[in-house]
XYZ file of C-alpha atoms in Angstrom:
706
model
C -68.211 28.115 -44.026
C -68.356 30.960 -41.477
C -67.864 34.369 -43.035
C -64.611 35.910 -41.740
C -66.162 39.378 -41.415
C -68.936 37.962 -39.296
C -66.400 36.068 -37.137
C -64.471 39.254 -36.465
C -67.551 40.907 -35.227
C -68.321 38.177 -32.656
C -67.357 38.801 -28.991
C -65.504 36.042 -27.211
C -67.103 34.947 -23.990
C -65.346 35.536 -20.714
C -64.788 31.797 -20.289
C -63.051 31.534 -23.643
C -60.660 34.303 -22.663
C -59.787 32.573 -19.398
C -59.169 29.286 -21.222
C -56.953 30.979 -23.780
C -54.882 32.663 -21.078
C -54.485 29.402 -19.161
C -53.385 27.578 -22.303
C -50.731 30.196 -22.962
C -49.430 29.888 -19.425
C -49.272 26.091 -19.700
C -47.420 26.322 -22.977
C -44.858 28.758 -21.585
C -44.253 27.048 -18.264
C -45.334 23.423 -17.839
C -45.079 22.230 -21.455
C -41.730 23.920 -22.064
C -39.019 21.350 -22.929
C -36.369 21.465 -20.140
C -32.786 22.284 -21.125
C -30.531 19.333 -21.909
C -28.155 18.212 -19.150
C -24.668 16.930 -19.844
C -23.413 14.041 -17.683
C -21.428 16.295 -15.354
C -24.519 18.316 -14.421
C -26.915 15.335 -14.368
C -24.662 13.267 -12.120
C -24.337 16.141 -9.650
C -28.125 16.650 -9.547
C -29.131 12.985 -9.333
C -26.450 10.938 -7.575
C -25.684 11.333 -3.910
C -22.728 9.565 -2.344
C -23.197 8.265 1.219
C -20.477 8.843 3.793
C -19.900 5.070 3.950
C -18.778 5.066 0.315
C -16.556 8.133 0.015
C -14.453 10.666 1.878
C -16.614 13.373 0.221
C -20.282 12.487 0.846
C -23.078 14.400 -0.807
C -23.829 15.253 -4.416
C -21.354 13.493 -6.686
C -19.014 15.997 -8.275
C -16.752 14.744 -11.078
C -13.205 16.016 -10.742
C -10.838 17.554 -13.263
C -9.537 14.321 -14.784
C -12.999 12.671 -14.887
C -15.046 15.434 -16.540
C -13.427 15.314 -20.013
C -14.011 11.549 -20.172
C -17.660 11.989 -19.193
C -18.232 14.662 -21.856
C -16.836 12.332 -24.524
C -20.029 10.330 -24.066
C -21.870 13.065 -25.993
C -19.316 13.476 -28.771
C -20.606 11.700 -31.913
C -17.042 11.536 -33.266
C -15.830 9.380 -30.355
C -16.380 5.631 -30.727
C -13.960 4.295 -28.072
C -12.754 5.571 -24.718
C -9.765 3.783 -23.111
C -8.800 4.628 -19.539
C -5.393 3.440 -18.299
C -5.930 3.844 -14.587
C -4.267 3.449 -11.234
C -6.045 2.765 -7.964
C -7.916 5.252 -5.774
C -8.905 7.325 -8.810
C -12.665 6.767 -8.483
C -13.070 4.627 -11.589
C -15.767 2.338 -10.157
C -17.954 5.236 -9.006
C -17.378 7.074 -12.289
C -18.315 4.043 -14.394
C -21.481 3.437 -12.381
C -22.517 7.094 -12.609
C -22.054 7.120 -16.384
C -24.064 3.905 -16.656
C -26.954 5.500 -14.734
C -26.782 8.589 -16.943
C -26.963 6.460 -20.075
C -29.967 4.311 -19.150
C -31.897 6.812 -17.023
C -31.385 10.064 -18.921
C -30.356 9.089 -22.458
C -32.604 5.984 -22.451
C -30.141 3.834 -24.386
C -29.127 0.188 -24.355
C -25.993 -0.593 -22.378
C -23.984 -3.659 -21.433
C -21.414 -3.762 -18.645
C -19.006 -6.697 -18.670
C -16.847 -7.862 -15.806
C -14.157 -10.579 -16.110
C -16.383 -13.457 -14.924
C -20.074 -14.133 -14.335
C -19.464 -14.107 -10.583
C -17.778 -10.714 -10.885
C -20.703 -9.398 -12.919
C -23.283 -10.757 -10.485
C -21.398 -9.334 -7.525
C -21.159 -5.947 -9.250
C -24.913 -5.971 -9.876
C -25.746 -6.920 -6.281
C -23.370 -4.410 -4.692
C -23.399 -1.472 -7.106
C -26.687 -1.493 -9.063
C -29.486 -3.162 -7.109
C -29.299 -0.769 -4.123
C -30.096 2.142 -6.478
C -33.439 0.811 -7.689
C -34.991 2.762 -4.820
C -33.389 6.111 -5.686
C -31.550 6.883 -8.944
C -33.414 4.267 -11.001
C -36.774 4.428 -9.232
C -38.341 6.691 -11.841
C -37.713 4.320 -14.754
C -38.191 0.947 -13.112
C -41.110 -1.030 -14.541
C -43.394 -3.712 -13.121
C -43.684 -6.402 -15.820
C -47.218 -7.611 -16.524
C -48.114 -11.238 -17.113
C -46.748 -12.320 -20.469
C -44.041 -9.635 -20.551
C -40.347 -10.434 -20.331
C -39.326 -10.649 -16.673
C -36.187 -8.963 -15.377
C -33.235 -11.022 -14.144
C -30.001 -9.940 -12.493
C -28.218 -9.937 -15.857
C -30.975 -8.364 -18.034
C -33.203 -5.408 -17.207
C -35.734 -3.435 -19.236
C -37.008 -0.046 -18.081
C -40.171 1.897 -18.819
C -38.288 4.631 -20.705
C -37.191 2.083 -23.320
C -33.655 1.589 -22.063
C -32.124 -1.846 -21.498
C -29.247 -2.926 -19.259
C -27.204 -6.139 -19.502
C -24.499 -7.625 -17.276
C -22.092 -10.260 -18.543
C -18.850 -12.073 -17.711
C -16.102 -12.121 -20.347
C -14.871 -15.652 -19.633
C -17.089 -17.195 -22.328
C -17.150 -15.997 -25.937
C -20.836 -16.909 -26.088
C -21.671 -14.391 -23.357
C -22.036 -11.608 -25.935
C -24.362 -13.442 -28.326
C -27.711 -11.906 -29.384
C -26.998 -8.631 -27.564
C -26.704 -5.254 -29.221
C -26.008 -2.053 -27.314
C -25.058 1.590 -27.795
C -22.682 1.589 -24.855
C -20.407 -1.397 -24.238
C -18.499 -1.016 -20.972
C -15.537 -3.393 -20.516
C -14.227 -3.294 -16.952
C -10.885 -4.675 -15.633
C -9.884 -6.004 -19.043
C -6.437 -7.096 -17.828
C -7.984 -9.903 -15.795
C -7.228 -13.388 -17.130
C -10.849 -14.009 -18.176
C -10.551 -11.354 -20.904
C -7.608 -13.139 -22.546
C -8.222 -15.003 -25.795
C -5.671 -17.727 -25.178
C -7.979 -20.709 -25.206
C -8.103 -23.032 -28.192
C -11.884 -22.582 -28.171
C -11.700 -18.788 -28.322
C -13.293 -17.463 -31.490
C -11.247 -14.277 -31.674
C -10.034 -11.323 -29.659
C -12.670 -10.779 -26.969
C -12.576 -6.996 -27.140
C -13.123 -7.218 -30.897
C -16.105 -9.504 -30.324
C -17.379 -7.090 -27.710
C -17.015 -4.117 -30.036
C -19.153 -5.940 -32.623
C -22.131 -5.728 -30.236
C -22.484 -2.043 -31.173
C -22.403 -2.270 -34.963
C -26.192 -1.845 -35.142
C -25.917 1.731 -33.809
C -24.283 4.640 -35.573
C -23.375 6.298 -32.253
C -22.156 3.251 -30.299
C -19.242 3.608 -27.870
C -16.802 1.088 -26.422
C -15.556 1.922 -22.926
C -12.350 0.119 -21.891
C -10.911 0.583 -18.421
C -8.449 -1.308 -16.257
C -5.381 -1.137 -14.082
C -2.602 -2.561 -16.303
C -0.740 -5.730 -15.349
C 1.981 -7.376 -17.493
C 3.060 -5.388 -20.551
C 3.147 -8.309 -22.984
C -0.404 -9.467 -22.146
C -2.102 -6.227 -21.055
C -5.242 -5.498 -23.081
C -5.744 -2.032 -21.655
C -2.124 -1.152 -22.517
C -2.622 -2.473 -26.032
C -5.743 -0.353 -26.488
C -4.107 2.675 -24.861
C -1.172 2.342 -27.267
C -3.643 2.497 -30.169
C -5.374 5.604 -28.807
C -4.352 9.277 -28.918
C -2.837 8.829 -25.424
C -4.129 11.919 -23.639
C -2.274 13.021 -20.527
C -3.422 15.643 -18.059
C -1.250 18.737 -18.475
C -1.253 21.079 -15.496
C 0.216 24.531 -15.008
C 2.992 25.068 -12.492
C 1.531 27.410 -9.834
C 4.835 29.316 -9.747
C 6.135 29.689 -13.306
C 2.965 28.738 -15.197
C 4.708 26.092 -17.359
C 2.379 23.406 -18.718
C 3.478 19.801 -18.109
C 2.120 16.395 -17.187
C 3.423 14.947 -13.941
C 5.890 12.053 -14.125
C 7.339 10.007 -11.298
C 10.920 10.657 -12.431
C 14.143 9.254 -10.984
C 17.120 10.606 -9.086
C 18.786 11.194 -12.460
C 16.000 13.430 -13.805
C 15.693 17.115 -12.965
C 11.926 16.734 -12.629
C 9.609 14.359 -10.797
C 8.438 13.603 -7.284
C 10.853 14.335 -4.477
C 10.657 13.681 -0.742
C 12.552 13.724 2.512
C 12.672 10.862 5.003
C 13.763 10.661 8.623
C 16.345 8.338 10.160
C 13.748 5.538 10.272
C 13.097 5.720 6.544
C 9.680 7.343 7.034
C 8.697 9.969 4.457
C 7.982 13.257 6.210
C 7.184 15.476 3.205
C 6.823 15.143 -0.565
C 6.586 17.588 -3.451
C 6.906 17.764 -7.245
C 9.928 19.268 -9.011
C 8.762 21.384 -11.971
C 10.162 20.164 -15.294
C 10.708 23.638 -16.747
C 12.070 25.897 -14.017
C 12.699 23.427 -11.203
C 10.020 25.019 -9.010
C 8.950 23.157 -5.903
C 5.239 22.306 -6.175
C 3.777 21.285 -2.822
C 0.758 19.019 -2.636
C -1.669 21.675 -1.451
C -1.603 22.978 -5.046
C -2.679 19.587 -6.432
C -6.448 19.992 -6.429
C -6.394 23.410 -8.106
C -3.921 22.183 -10.734
C -6.010 19.101 -11.530
C -9.274 21.047 -11.666
C -7.848 23.470 -14.222
C -5.785 20.853 -16.084
C -6.228 19.943 -19.734
C -5.937 16.544 -21.391
C -3.672 16.866 -24.430
C -3.175 14.065 -26.999
C 0.410 12.809 -27.188
C 0.063 10.312 -30.055
C -1.770 9.715 -33.316
C -4.549 7.146 -32.765
C -5.072 4.063 -34.915
C -8.336 5.613 -36.094
C -10.209 8.889 -35.521
C -12.478 8.695 -32.525
C -10.293 6.538 -30.272
C -9.430 8.569 -27.198
C -7.173 7.326 -24.421
C -6.807 8.804 -20.934
C -4.088 8.221 -18.333
C -5.241 8.315 -14.691
C -2.228 7.806 -12.357
C -2.848 7.738 -8.626
C -1.116 11.065 -7.884
C -3.987 12.994 -9.508
C -6.453 11.667 -6.946
C -7.589 13.641 -3.909
C -8.268 10.443 -1.957
C -6.619 10.444 1.487
C -4.546 7.341 0.692
C -3.264 8.921 -2.525
C -1.337 11.699 -0.787
C 2.107 12.191 -2.244
C 3.825 11.348 1.039
C 2.047 7.983 1.117
C 2.938 7.236 -2.512
C 6.590 8.110 -1.855
C 6.587 5.775 1.149
C 5.170 2.992 -1.006
C 7.979 3.554 -3.495
C 10.649 3.360 -0.809
C 9.092 0.230 0.685
C 9.050 -1.422 -2.752
C 12.803 -1.159 -3.302
C 14.322 -4.611 -3.291
C 10.915 -6.340 -3.363
C 9.835 -7.344 -6.859
C 6.175 -7.901 -5.994
C 5.811 -4.548 -4.221
C 7.574 -2.779 -7.082
C 5.271 -4.423 -9.609
C 2.246 -3.347 -7.575
C 3.546 0.229 -7.402
C 4.116 0.452 -11.156
C 0.655 -0.971 -11.904
C -1.394 0.732 -9.200
C 0.324 4.104 -8.764
C 2.026 4.856 -12.077
C -0.836 3.174 -14.004
C 1.758 1.584 -16.258
C 2.304 -2.058 -17.179
C 4.985 -4.224 -15.647
C 7.390 -5.902 -18.027
C 10.010 -8.619 -17.781
C 12.691 -6.053 -17.095
C 10.945 -4.707 -14.030
C 9.807 -1.532 -15.777
C 13.387 -0.407 -16.545
C 15.674 -1.469 -19.358
C 18.926 -3.081 -18.313
C 22.141 -2.076 -20.000
C 25.805 -2.512 -19.222
C 26.354 0.979 -17.798
C 23.341 0.604 -15.525
C 24.710 -2.654 -14.167
C 28.131 -1.124 -13.500
C 26.481 1.360 -11.154
C 25.552 -1.539 -8.865
C 29.194 -2.015 -7.822
C 30.002 -1.167 -4.229
C 32.631 -1.813 -1.560
C 31.786 -4.693 0.756
C 32.890 -4.528 4.379
C 34.037 -8.128 4.047
C 33.841 -10.994 1.578
C 30.130 -11.391 2.278
C 27.700 -8.474 2.777
C 25.917 -8.263 6.114
C 22.431 -9.160 4.828
C 23.339 -12.430 3.058
C 21.426 -15.459 4.330
C 22.750 -18.222 2.056
C 25.456 -18.831 -0.573
C 25.089 -20.797 -3.811
C 27.425 -21.549 -6.701
C 26.703 -21.569 -10.425
C 29.113 -23.149 -12.886
C 29.279 -23.162 -16.689
C 31.465 -25.607 -18.632
C 33.026 -24.245 -21.813
C 35.207 -25.520 -24.656
C 37.004 -22.620 -26.321
C 39.243 -22.522 -29.368
C 42.523 -20.758 -28.857
C 45.087 -20.035 -31.561
C 48.509 -21.639 -31.275
C 51.820 -20.179 -32.334
C 52.062 -22.492 -35.344
C 48.751 -21.207 -36.729
C 46.737 -24.238 -35.643
C 44.142 -24.203 -32.915
C 43.673 -26.134 -29.729
C 40.534 -26.742 -27.709
C 40.860 -25.559 -24.131
C 38.198 -26.609 -21.631
C 37.352 -24.478 -18.629
C 34.699 -23.927 -16.023
C 33.550 -20.424 -15.087
C 32.225 -20.162 -11.561
C 30.180 -17.559 -9.694
C 29.521 -17.596 -5.957
C 26.409 -15.617 -5.093
C 24.928 -14.565 -1.762
C 21.149 -14.175 -1.400
C 19.445 -11.973 1.151
C 16.052 -12.614 2.713
C 14.308 -11.050 -0.302
C 16.195 -13.362 -2.690
C 18.251 -10.482 -4.059
C 21.771 -11.392 -5.298
C 25.064 -10.207 -3.836
C 27.913 -11.385 -6.081
C 30.829 -12.695 -4.046
C 33.295 -13.853 -6.703
C 33.616 -14.938 -10.318
C 36.576 -16.950 -11.582
C 37.733 -19.257 -14.371
C 39.058 -22.750 -13.627
C 41.118 -24.087 -16.528
C 40.849 -27.757 -17.342
C 38.034 -30.068 -18.296
C 35.761 -31.848 -15.809
C 37.517 -35.024 -14.738
C 40.962 -33.430 -14.796
C 42.416 -33.991 -11.322
C 43.894 -30.527 -10.883
C 40.790 -28.749 -12.210
C 38.446 -30.814 -10.024
C 40.644 -30.200 -6.978
C 40.507 -26.432 -7.571
C 36.737 -26.516 -7.827
C 36.517 -28.693 -4.711
C 38.597 -26.193 -2.796
C 36.206 -23.421 -3.807
C 33.091 -25.406 -2.899
C 34.587 -26.249 0.513
C 35.767 -22.692 1.201
C 34.539 -20.575 4.082
C 33.530 -16.991 3.331
C 33.547 -14.358 6.083
C 31.217 -11.555 7.068
C 32.418 -8.385 8.755
C 31.489 -9.699 12.203
C 33.611 -12.825 11.722
C 30.746 -15.153 10.842
C 31.817 -17.836 8.383
C 29.550 -19.122 5.620
C 29.814 -22.102 3.337
C 28.282 -22.722 -0.071
C 24.988 -24.501 0.553
C 24.257 -25.708 -3.012
C 26.001 -25.767 -6.408
C 24.495 -26.137 -9.892
C 26.933 -26.925 -12.720
C 25.854 -26.987 -16.351
C 26.500 -30.334 -18.053
C 25.951 -29.027 -21.577
C 28.685 -29.159 -24.216
C 31.233 -31.937 -24.598
C 31.594 -32.949 -20.953
C 28.157 -34.084 -19.863
C 29.239 -37.477 -18.533
C 32.195 -36.028 -16.638
C 30.011 -33.339 -15.051
C 27.431 -35.913 -13.972
C 30.168 -38.079 -12.476
C 31.658 -35.090 -10.630
C 28.258 -34.176 -9.167
C 27.436 -37.774 -8.225
C 30.615 -38.072 -6.184
C 29.707 -34.877 -4.304
C 25.965 -35.335 -3.908
C 26.209 -34.997 -0.141
C 27.560 -31.470 -0.665
C 24.512 -30.650 -2.795
C 26.515 -30.413 -5.999
C 24.039 -30.895 -8.833
C 24.517 -31.411 -12.556
C 21.937 -29.401 -14.496
C 20.843 -28.934 -18.080
C 18.675 -26.249 -19.662
C 15.232 -27.464 -20.648
C 14.616 -27.668 -24.381
C 11.117 -26.295 -24.823
C 9.076 -24.388 -27.366
C 10.146 -20.768 -27.796
C 8.202 -18.464 -25.527
C 6.879 -21.157 -23.178
C 7.667 -21.441 -19.483
C 7.460 -24.179 -16.881
C 5.662 -23.776 -13.572
C 8.954 -23.710 -11.642
C 12.655 -23.273 -12.338
C 13.646 -26.478 -10.542
C 12.183 -29.674 -12.075
C 9.537 -31.834 -10.484
C 11.452 -35.017 -11.237
C 15.099 -35.914 -11.173
C 16.588 -37.405 -14.356
C 18.917 -40.398 -14.137
C 21.335 -41.836 -16.657
C 20.432 -45.432 -17.415
C 24.050 -46.611 -17.545
C 25.709 -44.933 -14.554
C 22.664 -44.013 -12.501
C 23.943 -40.459 -12.138
C 21.295 -37.895 -11.275
C 20.872 -34.609 -13.102
C 18.227 -31.917 -13.241
C 16.467 -30.328 -16.193
C 15.944 -26.667 -15.204
C 13.912 -23.957 -16.941
C 16.634 -21.425 -17.645
C 14.232 -19.115 -19.486
C 12.085 -18.781 -16.371
C 15.213 -18.286 -14.273
C 16.373 -15.497 -16.601
C 12.983 -13.811 -16.274
C 13.390 -13.779 -12.501
C 17.023 -12.648 -12.422
C 16.413 -9.878 -14.976
C 13.719 -8.433 -12.726
C 16.158 -8.511 -9.828
C 18.824 -6.657 -11.807
C 16.321 -3.988 -12.867
C 15.613 -2.842 -9.317
C 17.413 0.311 -8.179
C 17.789 1.989 -4.836
C 18.045 0.346 -1.406
C 17.881 -3.424 -1.645
C 19.136 -3.626 -5.239
C 21.548 -6.324 -6.435
C 25.195 -5.626 -5.600
C 28.597 -6.469 -7.080
C 32.060 -6.036 -5.537
C 33.722 -2.755 -6.473
C 36.733 -4.558 -7.967
C 34.659 -6.330 -10.660
C 35.936 -5.184 -14.066
C 33.859 -3.662 -16.839
C 34.407 -6.842 -18.871
C 32.369 -8.801 -16.319
C 29.346 -6.554 -16.864
C 29.667 -6.848 -20.625
C 29.216 -10.596 -20.173
C 26.421 -10.126 -17.674
C 24.395 -8.150 -20.231
C 25.175 -10.455 -23.172
C 21.554 -11.577 -23.599
C 18.392 -9.727 -24.462
C 14.736 -10.585 -24.034
C 12.996 -10.801 -27.401
C 9.215 -10.645 -27.744
C 7.743 -11.696 -31.083
C 4.492 -10.533 -32.668
C 2.565 -13.240 -30.842
C 3.876 -12.101 -27.471
C 6.248 -15.058 -27.040
C 9.263 -14.184 -24.855
C 12.678 -15.691 -25.428
C 16.168 -14.849 -24.178
C 18.996 -15.016 -26.674
C 22.528 -13.729 -27.142
C 23.099 -10.256 -28.507
C 25.129 -9.929 -31.683
C 28.469 -9.281 -30.020
C 31.699 -11.009 -29.157
C 30.486 -11.696 -25.627
C 29.650 -15.329 -24.902
C 27.883 -14.485 -21.660
C 29.339 -16.994 -19.196
C 28.950 -14.371 -16.433
C 25.222 -14.223 -17.120
C 24.935 -18.013 -17.296
C 26.765 -18.505 -14.005
C 24.421 -16.094 -12.220
C 21.423 -17.931 -13.683
C 22.792 -21.298 -12.541
C 23.472 -19.912 -9.062
C 19.820 -18.848 -8.934
C 18.788 -22.330 -10.097
C 20.865 -23.745 -7.227
C 18.939 -21.502 -4.825
C 15.646 -22.815 -6.230
C 16.873 -26.388 -5.829
C 18.009 -25.658 -2.283
C 14.615 -24.225 -1.337
C 12.970 -27.266 -2.891
C 15.173 -29.664 -0.938
C 15.725 -28.340 2.549
C 13.047 -27.178 4.937
C 15.042 -24.459 6.665
C 15.694 -22.661 3.356
C 12.098 -22.576 2.143
C 11.472 -19.158 3.672
C 14.591 -16.973 3.638
C 12.788 -14.346 5.717
C 12.306 -16.907 8.464
C 15.880 -18.159 8.100
C 17.190 -14.583 8.407
C 15.073 -14.007 11.492
C 16.371 -17.160 13.158
C 19.936 -16.109 12.442
C 19.418 -12.516 13.570
C 20.400 -11.212 10.143
C 19.206 -7.685 9.544
C 18.509 -6.234 6.133
C 21.542 -3.965 6.166
C 24.300 -2.994 3.758
C 27.199 -0.545 4.044
C 25.821 3.012 4.394
C 25.533 4.959 1.163
C 23.972 8.158 -0.112
C 20.428 7.282 -1.315
C 20.590 9.989 -3.992
C 24.045 9.498 -5.510
C 24.747 5.927 -4.467
C 28.191 6.959 -3.189
C 29.547 5.143 -0.147
C 29.588 7.092 3.083
C 31.958 6.663 5.984
C 31.585 3.107 7.156
C 29.884 2.628 10.465
C 31.571 0.553 13.173
C 31.079 -3.156 12.812
C 28.062 -4.200 14.793
C 27.718 -7.849 15.698
C 24.027 -8.769 15.533
C 22.621 -10.811 18.351
C 21.819 -14.363 17.391
C 19.250 -16.657 18.918
C 20.285 -19.846 20.615
C 20.061 -23.043 18.603
C 18.444 -26.024 20.277
C 18.308 -28.489 17.396
C 19.874 -31.890 17.804
C 22.945 -33.082 15.992
C 20.942 -35.440 13.807
C 18.658 -32.613 12.748
C 21.701 -30.541 11.745
C 23.596 -33.204 9.898
C 20.834 -34.822 7.870
C 18.178 -32.850 6.028
C 15.228 -34.864 4.817
C 13.773 -33.953 1.403
C 10.599 -31.900 1.599
C 7.605 -32.245 -0.657
C 6.090 -28.806 -0.368
C 7.438 -25.300 -0.190
C 7.049 -21.656 -1.041
C 8.662 -20.260 -4.161
C 9.835 -22.854 -6.673
C 9.000 -25.690 -4.295
C 8.560 -29.161 -5.797
C 6.321 -32.119 -5.063
C 8.700 -34.871 -6.082
C 11.874 -36.357 -4.701
C 14.598 -33.728 -4.297
C 18.279 -34.580 -4.049
C 19.604 -36.126 -0.892
C 21.106 -33.803 1.680
C 24.768 -34.122 2.663
C 26.331 -35.931 5.562
C 29.376 -33.833 6.428
C 32.720 -35.520 6.562
C 33.747 -33.303 9.473
C 31.401 -33.117 12.392
C 30.204 -29.558 12.913
C 27.149 -28.005 14.331
C 25.198 -26.444 11.479
C 22.421 -23.919 11.287
C 20.364 -22.384 8.537
C 22.050 -20.043 6.095
C 25.238 -22.068 5.834
C 26.843 -20.560 8.933
C 29.264 -22.830 10.780
C 30.957 -22.848 14.151
C 33.969 -25.037 14.695
C 33.699 -27.321 17.706
C 36.627 -25.593 19.426
C 36.737 -22.151 17.818
C 35.139 -19.138 19.522
C 34.937 -16.988 16.397
C 31.409 -16.307 15.140
């Protein structure tokens, strides 16, 4: 062993000194471990967005509502992130960027699952494969002979990370895979549902199990919500801490999260529109002080906003984020454009559903996103300019047969039969305009009662311009004690499209494909035809109609009493723990004939569209008749009627159809909504010769009124 004293006395050579200095420099500079980068910083430094993919090309910068979600990826206490999102919020780019951060920088195992295998393969081809030459180039490996080869759905990288792509349609898709990050995209698509008899369990639960091998695994769930009762992302969001982005009012400084609001709320989005219904400006009304917040403040508010939990999660570590479209800086997410979409959706169920899902980032339910109560329905009353509103295209009748007990003076009771009748007009968007509702005393088969109903069915109803309309189809319920009489009544009036109907007896919560049946039912003894309709499906449709507010909403004559609306709201939609939906009477004294008659009138419309070619498309029928989508002028904010405009007679196109085409409609086998493939009822042959056109309008052979 070298003596230490002797070692101290030795002189180091010049070369040793140079080597020692160089080693120190290498240790301080080159061998120094670089500082850790969070996903926000790494994404900005490593991902560049081309101008073809974004309105903001260049280094990818996460915005104010994306950054907190990205940073949750590093929080060991977070095990699930649920994003309830609208459209145009950058979710696809965000998800891809986080995936690259996980496999390239954190070197972990990740799986990204789309609804189907085709979706997953398309996502890989379009979103991942092009980046093998840039973002992923540094970790891509070249497998040697004997090593596992990469495929589109499984990749291994030279930093130890692994990446899988799967479709959720099959339960077996998740077998033998374990991952630290499990990304579930568009979970409200049908393929994610566990409604097959072969399904092992809830697919998200099966997916979550893929991470049990890792202490720091995370489940990412993101989707635009669809229907409330089946939405997986809404279910998961409801179990989370439900974080909403709170922003400060630039004027008063009050913290709040933005809500769409209504005309009845003191807060929410507001706008002005010109005489053509085009939105010219939009702003937000502050919830605290009523300040006007213009859109040019949006980006600063979002950038400095804070996500605040609004609920207690089902377990610690489950964070939920709400991303509505109005937070986005995308050009098509400007507030004026969103307000225009809202206005355009009024009176159109499909557009309204799309707005609620895509803009509000909220699920659609069977009540159209708004609960229906009696007071709300009463607000739909308005003064008609004539018996029939201007925009009505066709009239139908719905009838309900009842046997009621009524007390007699001597203390006994008698059974009084009656039929309640509603006549309903339908505009080109299949929205109802109630014309009348009345009670006809007497049982079916009674001469006086039948004559009164005949008179109603044969009546002519006038519009403000003098146009006369007839009832084009009638559906009368044959339930109760008078089934045979109702069938006989309908059989004798088959040429007037008077149909006997019966509600379909089916398992609670189930629905048919269409309201009107595919096949007609016939009594073996009399040969009378009757139709088994899906009243539950019809109630779903009508309830959505009654939930719509604003221009295009359902209307009722101003003279309708409050009692009518009590009957109209006599049923409620119940949803059990399994998600089964079923309409049933509320616990009240109301028997709900008003509601039933409206449902049967809608069933008659479905039968009419299934039977007669010219009624298949009410938009086309309205166009042929020159019917504009107009109602009496009213204040869009308060709903109050304004001074009525002068009656304007719309121009009508000439009709060149032959008499035979007018007087005999052949049954059709295909159609649009609620169209059937089987034999529909025969069309009428009028007793009085008249020229007829679509929509039930008539012109007498000698009369000049129209």
